[in-house]
mmCIF file of C-alpha atoms and ligand atoms in Angstrom:
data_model
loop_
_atom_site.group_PDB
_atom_site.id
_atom_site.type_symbol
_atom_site.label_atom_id
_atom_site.label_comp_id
_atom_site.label_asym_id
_atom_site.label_seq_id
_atom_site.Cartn_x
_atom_site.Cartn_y
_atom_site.Cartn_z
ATOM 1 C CA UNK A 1 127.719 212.281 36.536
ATOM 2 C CA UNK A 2 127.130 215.364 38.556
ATOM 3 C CA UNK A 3 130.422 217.616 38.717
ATOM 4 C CA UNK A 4 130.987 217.131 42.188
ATOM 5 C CA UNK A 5 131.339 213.514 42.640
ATOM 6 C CA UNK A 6 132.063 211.689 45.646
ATOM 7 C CA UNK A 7 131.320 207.903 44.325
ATOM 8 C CA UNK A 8 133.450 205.314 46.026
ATOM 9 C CA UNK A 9 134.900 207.195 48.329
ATOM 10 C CA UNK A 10 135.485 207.295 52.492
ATOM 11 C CA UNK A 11 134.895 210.476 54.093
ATOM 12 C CA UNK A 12 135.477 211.303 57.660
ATOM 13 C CA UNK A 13 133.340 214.298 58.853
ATOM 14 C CA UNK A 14 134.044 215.598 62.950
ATOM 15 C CA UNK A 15 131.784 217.569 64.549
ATOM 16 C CA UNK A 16 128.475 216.130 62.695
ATOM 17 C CA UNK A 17 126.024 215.658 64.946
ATOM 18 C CA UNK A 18 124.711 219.629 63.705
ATOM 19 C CA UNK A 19 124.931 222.603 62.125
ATOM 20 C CA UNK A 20 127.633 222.517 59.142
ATOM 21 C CA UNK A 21 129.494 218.909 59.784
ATOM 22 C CA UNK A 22 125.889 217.493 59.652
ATOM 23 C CA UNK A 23 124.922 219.312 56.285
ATOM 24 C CA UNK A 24 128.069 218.378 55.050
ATOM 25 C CA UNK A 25 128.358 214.541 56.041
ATOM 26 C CA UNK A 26 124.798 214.609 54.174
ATOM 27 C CA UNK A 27 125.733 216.251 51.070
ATOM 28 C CA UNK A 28 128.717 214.041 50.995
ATOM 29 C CA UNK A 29 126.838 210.821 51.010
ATOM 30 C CA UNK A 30 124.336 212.825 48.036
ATOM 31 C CA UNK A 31 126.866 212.551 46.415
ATOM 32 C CA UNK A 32 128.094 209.308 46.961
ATOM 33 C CA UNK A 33 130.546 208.921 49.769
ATOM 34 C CA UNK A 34 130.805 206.380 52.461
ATOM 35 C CA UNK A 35 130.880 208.370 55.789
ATOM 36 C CA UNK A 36 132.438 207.995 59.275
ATOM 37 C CA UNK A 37 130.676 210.861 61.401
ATOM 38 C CA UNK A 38 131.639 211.336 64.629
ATOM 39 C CA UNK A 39 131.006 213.819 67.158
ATOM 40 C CA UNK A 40 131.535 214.440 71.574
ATOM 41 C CA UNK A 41 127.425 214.254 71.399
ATOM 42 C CA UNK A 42 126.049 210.948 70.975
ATOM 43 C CA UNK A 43 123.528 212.465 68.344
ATOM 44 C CA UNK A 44 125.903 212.030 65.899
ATOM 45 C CA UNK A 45 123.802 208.764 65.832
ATOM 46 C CA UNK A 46 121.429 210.451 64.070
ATOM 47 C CA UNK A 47 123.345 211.789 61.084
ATOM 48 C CA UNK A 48 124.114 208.369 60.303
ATOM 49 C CA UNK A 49 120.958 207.120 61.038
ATOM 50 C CA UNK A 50 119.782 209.686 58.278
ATOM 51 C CA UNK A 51 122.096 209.486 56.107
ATOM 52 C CA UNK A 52 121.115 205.502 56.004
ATOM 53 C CA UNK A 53 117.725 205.913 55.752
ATOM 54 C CA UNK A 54 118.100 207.513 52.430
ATOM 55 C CA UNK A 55 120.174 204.879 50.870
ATOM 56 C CA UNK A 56 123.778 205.794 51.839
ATOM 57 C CA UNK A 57 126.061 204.151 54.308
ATOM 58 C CA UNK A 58 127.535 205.730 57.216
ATOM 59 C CA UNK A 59 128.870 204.996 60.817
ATOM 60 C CA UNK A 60 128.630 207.359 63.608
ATOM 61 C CA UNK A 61 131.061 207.281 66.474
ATOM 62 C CA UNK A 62 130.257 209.665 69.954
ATOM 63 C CA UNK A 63 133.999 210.117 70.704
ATOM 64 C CA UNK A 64 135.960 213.317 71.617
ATOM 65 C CA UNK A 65 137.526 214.300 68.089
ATOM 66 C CA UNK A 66 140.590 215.916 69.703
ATOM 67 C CA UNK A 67 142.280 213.352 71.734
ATOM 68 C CA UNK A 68 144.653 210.494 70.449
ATOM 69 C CA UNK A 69 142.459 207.484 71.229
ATOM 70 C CA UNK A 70 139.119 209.511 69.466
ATOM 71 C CA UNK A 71 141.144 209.834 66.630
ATOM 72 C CA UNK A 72 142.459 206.230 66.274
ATOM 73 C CA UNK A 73 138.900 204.685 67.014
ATOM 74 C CA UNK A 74 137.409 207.188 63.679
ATOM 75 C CA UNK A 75 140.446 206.442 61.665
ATOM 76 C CA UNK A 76 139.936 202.593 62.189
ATOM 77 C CA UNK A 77 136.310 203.103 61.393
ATOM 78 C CA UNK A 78 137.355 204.722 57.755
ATOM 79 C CA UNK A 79 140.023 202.348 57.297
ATOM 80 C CA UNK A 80 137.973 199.207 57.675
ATOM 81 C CA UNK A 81 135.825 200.298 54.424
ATOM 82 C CA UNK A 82 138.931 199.657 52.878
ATOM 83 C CA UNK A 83 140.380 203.492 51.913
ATOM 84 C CA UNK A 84 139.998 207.097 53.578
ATOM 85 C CA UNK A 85 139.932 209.331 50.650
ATOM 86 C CA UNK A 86 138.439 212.619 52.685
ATOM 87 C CA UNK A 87 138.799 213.999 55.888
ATOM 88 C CA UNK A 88 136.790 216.993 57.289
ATOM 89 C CA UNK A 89 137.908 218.354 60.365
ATOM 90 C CA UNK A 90 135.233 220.402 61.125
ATOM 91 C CA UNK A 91 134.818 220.067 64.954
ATOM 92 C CA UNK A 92 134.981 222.776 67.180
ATOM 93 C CA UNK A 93 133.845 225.307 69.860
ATOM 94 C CA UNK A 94 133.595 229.087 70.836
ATOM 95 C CA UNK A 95 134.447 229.246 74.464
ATOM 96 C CA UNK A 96 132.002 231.952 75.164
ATOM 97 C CA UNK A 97 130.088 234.515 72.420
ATOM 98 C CA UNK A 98 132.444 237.825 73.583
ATOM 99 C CA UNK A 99 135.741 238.572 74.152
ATOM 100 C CA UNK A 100 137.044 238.575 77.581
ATOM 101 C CA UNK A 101 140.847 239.879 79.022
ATOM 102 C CA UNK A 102 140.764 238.066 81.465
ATOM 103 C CA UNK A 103 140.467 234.061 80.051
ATOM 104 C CA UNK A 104 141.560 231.724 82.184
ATOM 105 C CA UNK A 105 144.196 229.879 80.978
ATOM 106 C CA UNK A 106 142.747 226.743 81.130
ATOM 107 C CA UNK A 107 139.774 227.906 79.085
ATOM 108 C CA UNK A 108 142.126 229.181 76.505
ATOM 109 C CA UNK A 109 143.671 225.793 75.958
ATOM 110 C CA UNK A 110 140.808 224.404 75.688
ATOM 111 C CA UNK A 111 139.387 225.973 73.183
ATOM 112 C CA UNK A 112 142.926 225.843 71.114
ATOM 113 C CA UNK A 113 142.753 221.825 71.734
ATOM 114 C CA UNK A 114 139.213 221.129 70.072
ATOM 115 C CA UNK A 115 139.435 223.713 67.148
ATOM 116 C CA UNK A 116 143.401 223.534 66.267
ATOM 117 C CA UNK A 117 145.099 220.479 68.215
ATOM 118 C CA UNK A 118 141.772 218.422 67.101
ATOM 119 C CA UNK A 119 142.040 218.965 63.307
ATOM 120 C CA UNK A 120 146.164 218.321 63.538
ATOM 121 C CA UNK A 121 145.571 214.924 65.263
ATOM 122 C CA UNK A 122 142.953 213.575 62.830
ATOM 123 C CA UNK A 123 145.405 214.998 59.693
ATOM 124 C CA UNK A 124 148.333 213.535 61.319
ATOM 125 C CA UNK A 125 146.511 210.226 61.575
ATOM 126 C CA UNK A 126 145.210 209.783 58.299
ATOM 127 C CA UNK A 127 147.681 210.836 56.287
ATOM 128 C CA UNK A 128 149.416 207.198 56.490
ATOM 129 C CA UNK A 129 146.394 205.841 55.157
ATOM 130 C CA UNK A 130 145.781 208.144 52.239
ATOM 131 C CA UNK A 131 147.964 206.311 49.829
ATOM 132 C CA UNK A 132 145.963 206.986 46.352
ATOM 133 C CA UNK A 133 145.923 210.551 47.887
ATOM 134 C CA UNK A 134 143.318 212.304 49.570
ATOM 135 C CA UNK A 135 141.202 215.718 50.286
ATOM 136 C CA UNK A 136 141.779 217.179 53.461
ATOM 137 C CA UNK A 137 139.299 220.555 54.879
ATOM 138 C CA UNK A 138 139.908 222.081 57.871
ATOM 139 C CA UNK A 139 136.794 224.472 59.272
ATOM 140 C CA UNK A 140 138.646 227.856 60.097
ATOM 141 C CA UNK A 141 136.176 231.009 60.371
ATOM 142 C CA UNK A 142 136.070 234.782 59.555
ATOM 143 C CA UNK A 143 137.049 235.191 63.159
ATOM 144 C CA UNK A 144 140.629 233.509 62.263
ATOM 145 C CA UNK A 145 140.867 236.048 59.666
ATOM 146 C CA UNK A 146 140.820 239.165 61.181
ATOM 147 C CA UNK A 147 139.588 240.575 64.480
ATOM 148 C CA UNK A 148 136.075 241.569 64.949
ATOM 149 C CA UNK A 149 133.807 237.922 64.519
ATOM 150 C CA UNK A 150 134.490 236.262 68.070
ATOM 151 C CA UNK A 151 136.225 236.049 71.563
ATOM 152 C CA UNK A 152 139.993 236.094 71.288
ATOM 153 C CA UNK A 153 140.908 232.180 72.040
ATOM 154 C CA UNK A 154 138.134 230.896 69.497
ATOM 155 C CA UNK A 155 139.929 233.813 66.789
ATOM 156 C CA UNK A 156 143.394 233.064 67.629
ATOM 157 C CA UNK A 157 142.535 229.107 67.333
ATOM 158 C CA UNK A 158 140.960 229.658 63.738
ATOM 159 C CA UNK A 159 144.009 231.483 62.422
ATOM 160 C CA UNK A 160 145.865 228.641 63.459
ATOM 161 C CA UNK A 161 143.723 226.365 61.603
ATOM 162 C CA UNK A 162 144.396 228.722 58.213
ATOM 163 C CA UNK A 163 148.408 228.324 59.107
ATOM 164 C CA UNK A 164 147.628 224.713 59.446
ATOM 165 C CA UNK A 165 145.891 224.568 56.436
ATOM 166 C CA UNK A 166 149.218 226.120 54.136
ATOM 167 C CA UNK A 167 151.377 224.224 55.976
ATOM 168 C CA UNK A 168 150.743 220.532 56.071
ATOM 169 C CA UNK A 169 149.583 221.305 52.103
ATOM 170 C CA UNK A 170 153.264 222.711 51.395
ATOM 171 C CA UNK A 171 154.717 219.673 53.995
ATOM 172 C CA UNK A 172 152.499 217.118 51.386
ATOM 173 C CA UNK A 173 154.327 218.611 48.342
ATOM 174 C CA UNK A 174 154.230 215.631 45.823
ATOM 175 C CA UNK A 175 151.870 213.599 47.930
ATOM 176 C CA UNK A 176 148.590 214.061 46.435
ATOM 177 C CA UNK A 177 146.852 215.207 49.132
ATOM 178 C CA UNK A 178 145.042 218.467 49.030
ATOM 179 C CA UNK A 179 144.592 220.441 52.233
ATOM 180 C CA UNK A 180 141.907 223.357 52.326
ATOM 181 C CA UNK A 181 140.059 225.162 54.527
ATOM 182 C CA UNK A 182 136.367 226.847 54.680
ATOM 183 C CA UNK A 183 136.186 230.165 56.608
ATOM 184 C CA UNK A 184 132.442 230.497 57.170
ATOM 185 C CA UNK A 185 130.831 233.647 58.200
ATOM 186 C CA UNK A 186 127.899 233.966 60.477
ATOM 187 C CA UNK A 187 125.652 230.504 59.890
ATOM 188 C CA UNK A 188 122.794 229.257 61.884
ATOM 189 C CA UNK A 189 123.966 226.293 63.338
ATOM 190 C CA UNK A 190 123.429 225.051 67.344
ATOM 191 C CA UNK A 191 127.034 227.108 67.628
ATOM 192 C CA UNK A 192 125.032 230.535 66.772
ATOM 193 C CA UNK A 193 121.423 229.775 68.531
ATOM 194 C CA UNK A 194 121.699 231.827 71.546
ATOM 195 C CA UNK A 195 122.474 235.154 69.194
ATOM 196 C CA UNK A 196 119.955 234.109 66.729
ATOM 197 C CA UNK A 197 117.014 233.334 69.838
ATOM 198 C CA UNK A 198 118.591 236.877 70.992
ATOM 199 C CA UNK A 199 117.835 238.652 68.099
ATOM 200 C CA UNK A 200 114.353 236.825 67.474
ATOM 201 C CA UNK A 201 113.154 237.940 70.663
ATOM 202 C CA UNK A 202 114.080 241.223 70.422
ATOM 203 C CA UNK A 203 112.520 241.274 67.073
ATOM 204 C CA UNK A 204 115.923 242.450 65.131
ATOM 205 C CA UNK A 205 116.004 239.204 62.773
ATOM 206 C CA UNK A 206 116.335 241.312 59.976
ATOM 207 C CA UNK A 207 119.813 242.750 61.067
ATOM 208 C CA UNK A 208 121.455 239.401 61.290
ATOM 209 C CA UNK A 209 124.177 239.666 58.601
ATOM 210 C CA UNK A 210 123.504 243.381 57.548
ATOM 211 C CA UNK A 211 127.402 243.596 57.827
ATOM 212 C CA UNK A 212 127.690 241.566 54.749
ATOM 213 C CA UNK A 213 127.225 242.653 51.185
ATOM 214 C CA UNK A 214 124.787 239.303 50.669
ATOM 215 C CA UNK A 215 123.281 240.821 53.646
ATOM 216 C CA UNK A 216 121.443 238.003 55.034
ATOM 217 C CA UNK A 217 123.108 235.342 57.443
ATOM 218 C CA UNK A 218 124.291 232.227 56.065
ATOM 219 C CA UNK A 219 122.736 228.226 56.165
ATOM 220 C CA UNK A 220 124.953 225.286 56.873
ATOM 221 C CA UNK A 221 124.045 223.813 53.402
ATOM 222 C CA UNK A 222 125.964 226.733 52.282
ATOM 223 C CA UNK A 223 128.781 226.022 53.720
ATOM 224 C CA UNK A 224 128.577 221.861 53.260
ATOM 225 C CA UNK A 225 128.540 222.317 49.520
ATOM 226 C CA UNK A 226 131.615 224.499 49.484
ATOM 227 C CA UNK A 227 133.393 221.573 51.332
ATOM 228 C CA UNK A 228 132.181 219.174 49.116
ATOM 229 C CA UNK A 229 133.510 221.057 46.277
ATOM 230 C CA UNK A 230 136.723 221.485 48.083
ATOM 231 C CA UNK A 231 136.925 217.925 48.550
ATOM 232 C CA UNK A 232 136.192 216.636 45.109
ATOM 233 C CA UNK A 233 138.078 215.890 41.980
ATOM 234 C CA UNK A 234 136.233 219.171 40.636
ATOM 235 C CA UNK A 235 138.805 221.576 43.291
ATOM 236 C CA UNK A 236 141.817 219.539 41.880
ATOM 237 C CA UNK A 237 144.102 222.567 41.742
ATOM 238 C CA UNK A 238 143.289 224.116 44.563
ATOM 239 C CA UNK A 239 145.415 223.495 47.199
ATOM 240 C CA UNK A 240 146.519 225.643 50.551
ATOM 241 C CA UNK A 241 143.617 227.851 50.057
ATOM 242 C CA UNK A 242 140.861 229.088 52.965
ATOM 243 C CA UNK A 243 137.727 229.984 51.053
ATOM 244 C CA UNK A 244 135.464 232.425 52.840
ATOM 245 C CA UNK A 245 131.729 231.633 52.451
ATOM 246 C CA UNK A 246 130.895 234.695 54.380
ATOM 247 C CA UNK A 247 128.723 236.112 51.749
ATOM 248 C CA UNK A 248 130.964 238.485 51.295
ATOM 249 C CA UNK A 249 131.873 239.776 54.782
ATOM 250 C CA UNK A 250 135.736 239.299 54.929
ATOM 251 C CA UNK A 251 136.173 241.088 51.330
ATOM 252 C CA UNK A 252 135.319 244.495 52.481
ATOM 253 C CA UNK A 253 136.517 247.046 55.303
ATOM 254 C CA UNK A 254 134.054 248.434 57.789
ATOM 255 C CA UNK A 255 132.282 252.050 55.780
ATOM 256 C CA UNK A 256 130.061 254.571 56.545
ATOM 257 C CA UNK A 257 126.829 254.343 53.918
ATOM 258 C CA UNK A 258 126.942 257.903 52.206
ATOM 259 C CA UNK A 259 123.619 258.541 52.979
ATOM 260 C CA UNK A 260 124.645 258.563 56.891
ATOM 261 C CA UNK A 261 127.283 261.087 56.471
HETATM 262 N N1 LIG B 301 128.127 228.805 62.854
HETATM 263 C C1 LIG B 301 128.976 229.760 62.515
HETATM 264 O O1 LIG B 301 128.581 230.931 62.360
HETATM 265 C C2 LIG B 301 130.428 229.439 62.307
HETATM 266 C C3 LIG B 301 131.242 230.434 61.768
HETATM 267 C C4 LIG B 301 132.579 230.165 61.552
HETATM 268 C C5 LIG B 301 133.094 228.927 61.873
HETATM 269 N N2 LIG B 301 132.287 227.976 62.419
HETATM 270 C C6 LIG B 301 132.896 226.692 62.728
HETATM 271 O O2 LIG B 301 132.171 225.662 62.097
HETATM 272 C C7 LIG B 301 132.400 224.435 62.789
HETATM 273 C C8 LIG B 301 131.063 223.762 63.000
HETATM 274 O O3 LIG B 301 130.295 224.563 63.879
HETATM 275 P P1 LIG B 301 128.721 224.747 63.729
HETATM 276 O O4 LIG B 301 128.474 226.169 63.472
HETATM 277 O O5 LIG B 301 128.182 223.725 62.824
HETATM 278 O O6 LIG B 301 128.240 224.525 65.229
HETATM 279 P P2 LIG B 301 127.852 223.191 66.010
HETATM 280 O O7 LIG B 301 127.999 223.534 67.437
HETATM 281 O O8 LIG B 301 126.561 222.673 65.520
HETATM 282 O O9 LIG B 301 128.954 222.148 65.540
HETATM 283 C C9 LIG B 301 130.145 221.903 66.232
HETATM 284 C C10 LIG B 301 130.122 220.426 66.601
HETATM 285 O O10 LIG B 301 131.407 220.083 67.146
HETATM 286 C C11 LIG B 301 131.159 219.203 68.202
HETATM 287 N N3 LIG B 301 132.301 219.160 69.120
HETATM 288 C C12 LIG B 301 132.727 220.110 69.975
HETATM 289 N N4 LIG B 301 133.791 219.675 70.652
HETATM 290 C C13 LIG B 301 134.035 218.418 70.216
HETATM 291 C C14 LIG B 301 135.007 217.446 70.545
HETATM 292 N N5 LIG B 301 135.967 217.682 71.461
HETATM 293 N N6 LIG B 301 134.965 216.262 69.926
HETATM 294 C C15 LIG B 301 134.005 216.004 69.017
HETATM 295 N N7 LIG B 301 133.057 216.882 68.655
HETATM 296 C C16 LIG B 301 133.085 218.084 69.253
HETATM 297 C C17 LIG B 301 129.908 219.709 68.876
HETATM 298 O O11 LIG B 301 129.295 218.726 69.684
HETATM 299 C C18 LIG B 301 129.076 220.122 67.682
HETATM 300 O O12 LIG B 301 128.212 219.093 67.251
HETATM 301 C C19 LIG B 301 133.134 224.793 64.071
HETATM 302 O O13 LIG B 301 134.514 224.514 63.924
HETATM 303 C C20 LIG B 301 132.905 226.285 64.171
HETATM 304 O O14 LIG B 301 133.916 226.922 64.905
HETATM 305 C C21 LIG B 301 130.968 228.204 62.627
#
């Protein structure tokens, strides 16, 4: 038995057609889960695809993962297997790479209603079916955190995710349901591309994640196994919690290397 052991159960990943909900619906099923991935881009297709292909089972729905009915159709999806033991609500978007005053305010709702209202609807509609209890991780990010890692909807979204996150844990009290969160740092995902192609091409590759004491930017794999830990039998008293995997960005305060001075 490996210590993180997901045999037997259902686990709902959003947002897994790439990048981290992808790795993380994969290393799930490694580790034995049944998944339901879905994700707005019908690619999702492939996750499952893969993730059948090397011996697991999985079903992919292309829905959007922060409306009602997208909800109800994943949910129905878990349920069928018979039990929803994990849910992952991972899905979400920037709204732009920079912070702008003047956001419209239909682009700031927008943004607030994939990455915050998204993740409330999918935990307010599995929680009725999480009986036996349950895992629950939320994707918040460095930029929820603090200021300084992204434009001012996308951060003011994520630190609603880590409220969310203490919250509905404290609201479960007694229920047996965990509810964590992952804050990850700077990954290369589909969500970071244009920065990374930006960097490539002006040859500054090496400075990606020079901010961070790890100094290197981070992998989705990275991040999946953290959530797979989170979501396991193996993070049993952990509960409320937002674990950075930011090697080691949101620990420190900004400083001036002596040797500059
Ligand atoms: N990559 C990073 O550096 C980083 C850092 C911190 C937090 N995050 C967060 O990690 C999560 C995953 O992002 P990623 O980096 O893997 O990028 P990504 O763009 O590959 O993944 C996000 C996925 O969410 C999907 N999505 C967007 N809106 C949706 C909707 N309404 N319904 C269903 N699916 C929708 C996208 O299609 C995409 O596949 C996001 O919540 C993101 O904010 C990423």
């Amino acid at each position: 038995m490996t210590v993180i052991d997901l045999t037997g159960k259902t686990a709902i990943v959003t947002g897994a057609a790439g990048g981290i909900g992808r790795a993380t619906a994969l290393v799930m099923a490694r580790r034995g889960a049944r998944l339901v991935v879905a994700d707005i881009k019908p690619e999702v297709r492939e996750t499952a695809e893969e993730i059948v292909a090397k011996g697991g089972q999985a079903e992919a729905l292309a829905v959007d993962c922060a409306t009602d009915e997208g909800i109800a159709r994943i949910v129905a999806a878990a349920v069928a297997t018979g039990r929803v033991d994990i849910l992952f609500a991972n899905a979400g978007v920037t709204g732009g790479l920079m912070p702008r005053l003047d956001t419209p305010t239909e682009d700031f709702a927008e943004v607030l209603r994939i990455n915050l209202l998204g993740p409330w609807i999918a935990i307010r509609e599995v929680l009725p079916h999480m009986r036996k209890g349950g895992a629950i991780v939320c994707t918040a990010s460095v930029a929820g955190l603090r200021a300084g890692a992204g434009p001012i909807p996308y951060s003011a979204s994520k630190a609603g995710v880590v409220n969310l996150v203490q919250t509905v844990a404290m609201a479960l009290t007694g229920r047996g349901i965990r509810v964590n969160g992952v804050a990850p740092g700077l990954i290369e995902t589909p969500m970071t591309e244009p920065l990374y192609a930006d960097a490539r091409a002006k040859g500054r590759e090496n400075r990606i994640g020079q901010l961070n004491p790890t100094r290197r930017g981070g992998e989705a794999q990275e991040v999946a196994e953290a959530v797979a830990f989170l979501a396991s039998d193996a993070a049993s008293y952990i509960n409320g919690q937002v674990l950075a995997v930011d090697g080691g960005l949101s620990a420190q305060l900004p400083f001036t290397p002596k040797w500059s001075l």
